Amino acid sequence: MCYLPLATLAISAYTAMQTHNNQQDAANKLGEAIKQTRDAARMDAEREQQQAAEAAAGEANAHSLQALKDMAAFDAVAGESGGGVSSQRGGAAIGIQNGQDLATVRSNAQRTQAEIAMGDLAAGSRAQQQMASIQRPSAIGTYLTIAGHGVDYMKARAKERNGTGERKAD
């Protein structure tokens, strides 16, 4: 009887489909995990940029406040000495120094923002590479495996027929 080869064919086909489905599920789960990791990294980068902007604003405020205090102290000293051209020069020097300090704060803030953005871009590139490297099962490969088992079944049937010389019913 050829029930055994037919049962083997059915089991082989079922096993091949289950293997394909399991591999596909694993690939999908891995892809989802990579996507979630990327989303978390993007949220971290946005949070870091917000914190950097707030820190830069706080530093700029502190410099401006210190410049106002310095100017007030200088005006008090200049008022006691009678003012004049030298006091105007001193006030201008304090203003220039404050402008330079604020420019440095702004430049540092921009550099920090750029570093965070570049880190985020690099993380995105890594995530894309990881997604591209996920090994997904081939439907064609699965079908070829099943077809191979079908060929084996047909060979077993032919051998069975050739052994007795008569055709047996399935």
mmCIF file of C-alpha atoms in Angstrom:
data_model
loop_
_atom_site.group_PDB
_atom_site.id
_atom_site.type_symbol
_atom_site.label_atom_id
_atom_site.label_comp_id
_atom_site.label_asym_id
_atom_site.label_seq_id
_atom_site.Cartn_x
_atom_site.Cartn_y
_atom_site.Cartn_z
ATOM 1 C CA MET A 1 0.000 0.000 0.000
ATOM 2 C CA CYS A 2 1.136 3.530 -0.584
ATOM 3 C CA TYR A 3 -0.477 5.094 2.452
ATOM 4 C CA LEU A 4 2.838 5.436 4.247
ATOM 5 C CA PRO A 5 4.536 7.482 1.468
ATOM 6 C CA LEU A 6 1.367 9.613 1.118
ATOM 7 C CA ALA A 7 1.302 10.246 4.872
ATOM 8 C CA THR A 8 4.999 11.098 4.768
ATOM 9 C CA LEU A 9 4.324 13.566 1.944
ATOM 10 C CA ALA A 10 1.519 15.224 3.892
ATOM 11 C CA ILE A 11 3.635 15.449 7.054
ATOM 12 C CA SER A 12 6.596 16.819 5.101
ATOM 13 C CA ALA A 13 4.451 19.477 3.438
ATOM 14 C CA TYR A 14 2.904 20.467 6.768
ATOM 15 C CA THR A 15 6.332 20.624 8.429
ATOM 16 C CA ALA A 16 7.736 22.768 5.607
ATOM 17 C CA MET A 17 4.824 25.220 5.883
ATOM 18 C CA GLN A 18 5.110 25.369 9.679
ATOM 19 C CA THR A 19 8.854 25.986 9.436
ATOM 20 C CA HIS A 20 8.219 28.753 6.909
ATOM 21 C CA ASN A 21 5.568 30.350 9.115
ATOM 22 C CA ASN A 22 7.744 30.110 12.240
ATOM 23 C CA GLN A 23 10.693 31.710 10.453
ATOM 24 C CA GLN A 24 8.442 34.451 9.086
ATOM 25 C CA ASP A 25 7.045 35.143 12.570
ATOM 26 C CA ALA A 26 10.565 35.300 14.028
ATOM 27 C CA ALA A 27 11.669 37.727 11.295
ATOM 28 C CA ASN A 28 8.604 39.910 11.896
ATOM 29 C CA LYS A 29 9.234 39.977 15.650
ATOM 30 C CA LEU A 30 12.876 40.902 15.106
ATOM 31 C CA GLY A 31 11.841 43.687 12.726
ATOM 32 C CA GLU A 32 9.353 45.005 15.258
ATOM 33 C CA ALA A 33 11.993 44.944 18.018
ATOM 34 C CA ILE A 34 14.417 46.892 15.819
ATOM 35 C CA LYS A 35 11.673 49.410 15.013
ATOM 36 C CA GLN A 36 10.801 49.869 18.695
ATOM 37 C CA THR A 37 14.468 50.331 19.573
ATOM 38 C CA ARG A 38 14.786 52.973 16.828
ATOM 39 C CA ASP A 39 11.668 54.777 18.050
ATOM 40 C CA ALA A 40 13.053 54.839 21.604
ATOM 41 C CA ALA A 41 16.415 56.153 20.343
ATOM 42 C CA ARG A 42 14.629 58.899 18.374
ATOM 43 C CA MET A 43 12.658 59.928 21.461
ATOM 44 C CA ASP A 44 15.908 60.013 23.478
ATOM 45 C CA ALA A 45 17.532 62.236 20.863
ATOM 46 C CA GLU A 46 14.569 64.625 20.908
ATOM 47 C CA ARG A 47 14.714 64.748 24.714
ATOM 48 C CA GLU A 48 18.475 65.396 24.626
ATOM 49 C CA GLN A 49 17.988 68.226 22.122
ATOM 50 C CA GLN A 50 15.308 69.793 24.299
ATOM 51 C CA GLN A 51 17.543 69.549 27.371
ATOM 52 C CA ALA A 52 20.497 71.020 25.456
ATOM 53 C CA ALA A 53 18.356 73.943 24.261
ATOM 54 C CA GLU A 54 17.115 74.591 27.795
ATOM 55 C CA ALA A 55 20.676 74.420 29.171
ATOM 56 C CA ALA A 56 21.906 76.876 26.522
ATOM 57 C CA ALA A 57 19.058 79.264 27.268
ATOM 58 C CA GLY A 58 19.842 79.064 30.990
ATOM 59 C CA GLU A 59 23.518 79.724 30.345
ATOM 60 C CA ALA A 60 22.705 82.705 28.087
ATOM 61 C CA ASN A 61 20.416 84.130 30.770
ATOM 62 C CA ALA A 62 23.130 83.714 33.394
ATOM 63 C CA HIS A 63 25.668 85.536 31.184
ATOM 64 C CA SER A 64 23.211 88.357 30.465
ATOM 65 C CA LEU A 65 22.384 88.739 34.146
ATOM 66 C CA GLN A 66 26.076 88.824 35.051
ATOM 67 C CA ALA A 67 26.689 91.438 32.344
ATOM 68 C CA LEU A 68 23.912 93.611 33.792
ATOM 69 C CA LYS A 69 25.437 93.294 37.262
ATOM 70 C CA ASP A 70 28.893 94.145 35.924
ATOM 71 C CA MET A 71 27.506 97.162 34.054
ATOM 72 C CA ALA A 72 25.668 98.367 37.156
ATOM 73 C CA ALA A 73 28.797 97.984 39.283
ATOM 74 C CA PHE A 74 30.867 99.756 36.653
ATOM 75 C CA ASP A 75 28.319 102.599 36.403
ATOM 76 C CA ALA A 76 28.437 103.007 40.179
ATOM 77 C CA VAL A 77 32.237 103.218 40.169
ATOM 78 C CA ALA A 78 32.220 105.514 37.127
ATOM 79 C CA GLY A 79 29.640 107.775 38.774
ATOM 80 C CA GLU A 80 31.808 108.195 41.823
ATOM 81 C CA SER A 81 34.802 109.142 39.711
ATOM 82 C CA GLY A 82 32.915 111.626 37.587
ATOM 83 C CA GLY A 83 32.310 109.509 34.434
ATOM 84 C CA GLY A 84 33.874 110.608 31.181
ATOM 85 C CA VAL A 85 35.303 108.891 28.120
ATOM 86 C CA SER A 86 37.068 106.163 30.072
ATOM 87 C CA SER A 87 33.809 105.069 31.703
ATOM 88 C CA GLN A 88 32.161 104.857 28.284
ATOM 89 C CA ARG A 89 35.030 102.700 27.093
ATOM 90 C CA GLY A 90 34.645 100.445 30.106
ATOM 91 C CA GLY A 91 30.912 100.070 29.467
ATOM 92 C CA ALA A 92 31.592 99.266 25.830
ATOM 93 C CA ALA A 93 34.190 96.666 26.843
ATOM 94 C CA ILE A 94 31.675 94.988 29.162
ATOM 95 C CA GLY A 95 29.095 94.965 26.344
ATOM 96 C CA ILE A 96 31.583 93.478 23.892
ATOM 97 C CA GLN A 97 32.607 90.794 26.369
ATOM 98 C CA ASN A 98 28.947 89.922 26.977
ATOM 99 C CA GLY A 99 28.356 89.657 23.210
ATOM 100 C CA GLN A 100 31.345 87.344 22.853
ATOM 101 C CA ASP A 101 30.152 85.190 25.744
ATOM 102 C CA LEU A 102 26.677 84.907 24.230
ATOM 103 C CA ALA A 103 28.146 84.049 20.821
ATOM 104 C CA THR A 104 30.190 81.273 22.463
ATOM 105 C CA VAL A 105 27.102 79.930 24.238
ATOM 106 C CA ARG A 106 25.159 79.987 20.957
ATOM 107 C CA SER A 107 27.992 78.264 19.075
ATOM 108 C CA ASN A 108 28.312 75.552 21.740
ATOM 109 C CA ALA A 109 24.542 75.009 21.687
ATOM 110 C CA GLN A 110 24.545 74.638 17.899
ATOM 111 C CA ARG A 111 27.454 72.191 18.043
ATOM 112 C CA THR A 112 25.674 70.129 20.717
ATOM 113 C CA GLN A 113 22.467 70.092 18.651
ATOM 114 C CA ALA A 114 24.425 68.987 15.577
ATOM 115 C CA GLU A 115 26.156 66.184 17.518
ATOM 116 C CA ILE A 116 22.821 64.926 18.813
ATOM 117 C CA ALA A 117 21.319 65.083 15.305
ATOM 118 C CA MET A 118 24.284 63.184 13.827
ATOM 119 C CA GLY A 119 23.977 60.528 16.529
ATOM 120 C CA ASP A 120 20.295 60.198 15.688
ATOM 121 C CA LEU A 121 21.071 59.850 11.972
ATOM 122 C CA ALA A 122 23.681 57.189 12.729
ATOM 123 C CA ALA A 123 21.167 55.286 14.870
ATOM 124 C CA GLY A 124 18.653 55.469 12.017
ATOM 125 C CA SER A 125 21.230 54.143 9.568
ATOM 126 C CA ARG A 126 22.092 51.261 11.904
ATOM 127 C CA ALA A 127 18.408 50.414 12.273
ATOM 128 C CA GLN A 128 17.968 50.365 8.489
ATOM 129 C CA GLN A 129 20.974 48.065 8.122
ATOM 130 C CA GLN A 130 19.611 45.750 10.800
ATOM 131 C CA MET A 131 16.201 45.657 9.110
ATOM 132 C CA ALA A 132 17.838 44.854 5.769
ATOM 133 C CA SER A 133 19.877 42.026 7.289
ATOM 134 C CA ILE A 134 16.883 40.153 8.703
ATOM 135 C CA GLN A 135 16.786 36.689 7.132
ATOM 136 C CA ARG A 136 13.259 36.058 5.901
ATOM 137 C CA PRO A 137 12.174 32.642 4.665
ATOM 138 C CA SER A 138 11.651 32.164 0.959
ATOM 139 C CA ALA A 139 8.205 31.090 -0.165
ATOM 140 C CA ILE A 140 9.790 29.672 -3.306
ATOM 141 C CA GLY A 141 12.231 27.664 -1.182
ATOM 142 C CA THR A 142 9.334 26.292 0.851
ATOM 143 C CA TYR A 143 7.429 25.353 -2.307
ATOM 144 C CA LEU A 144 10.521 23.688 -3.738
ATOM 145 C CA THR A 145 10.924 21.691 -0.524
ATOM 146 C CA ILE A 146 7.325 20.516 -0.769
ATOM 147 C CA ALA A 147 7.781 19.750 -4.480
ATOM 148 C CA GLY A 148 10.902 17.739 -3.631
ATOM 149 C CA HIS A 149 8.874 15.689 -1.173
ATOM 150 C CA GLY A 150 6.257 15.222 -3.905
ATOM 151 C CA VAL A 151 8.933 13.925 -6.259
ATOM 152 C CA ASP A 152 10.112 11.530 -3.543
ATOM 153 C CA TYR A 153 6.515 10.358 -3.157
ATOM 154 C CA MET A 154 6.187 9.815 -6.888
ATOM 155 C CA LYS A 155 9.462 7.872 -6.951
ATOM 156 C CA ALA A 156 8.222 5.669 -4.121
ATOM 157 C CA ARG A 157 4.982 5.057 -6.027
ATOM 158 C CA ALA A 158 6.876 4.220 -9.210
ATOM 159 C CA LYS A 159 9.171 1.862 -7.334
ATOM 160 C CA GLU A 160 6.146 0.233 -5.751
ATOM 161 C CA ARG A 161 4.504 -0.239 -9.164
ATOM 162 C CA ASN A 162 7.674 -1.494 -10.797
ATOM 163 C CA GLY A 163 8.260 -3.998 -8.047
ATOM 164 C CA THR A 164 4.961 -5.814 -8.677
ATOM 165 C CA GLY A 165 4.331 -4.847 -12.267
ATOM 166 C CA GLU A 166 0.810 -3.711 -11.543
ATOM 167 C CA ARG A 167 -0.713 -0.391 -10.775
ATOM 168 C CA LYS A 168 -2.055 -0.004 -7.266
ATOM 169 C CA ALA A 169 -4.833 2.370 -6.260
ATOM 170 C CA ASP A 170 -4.162 5.179 -3.849
#
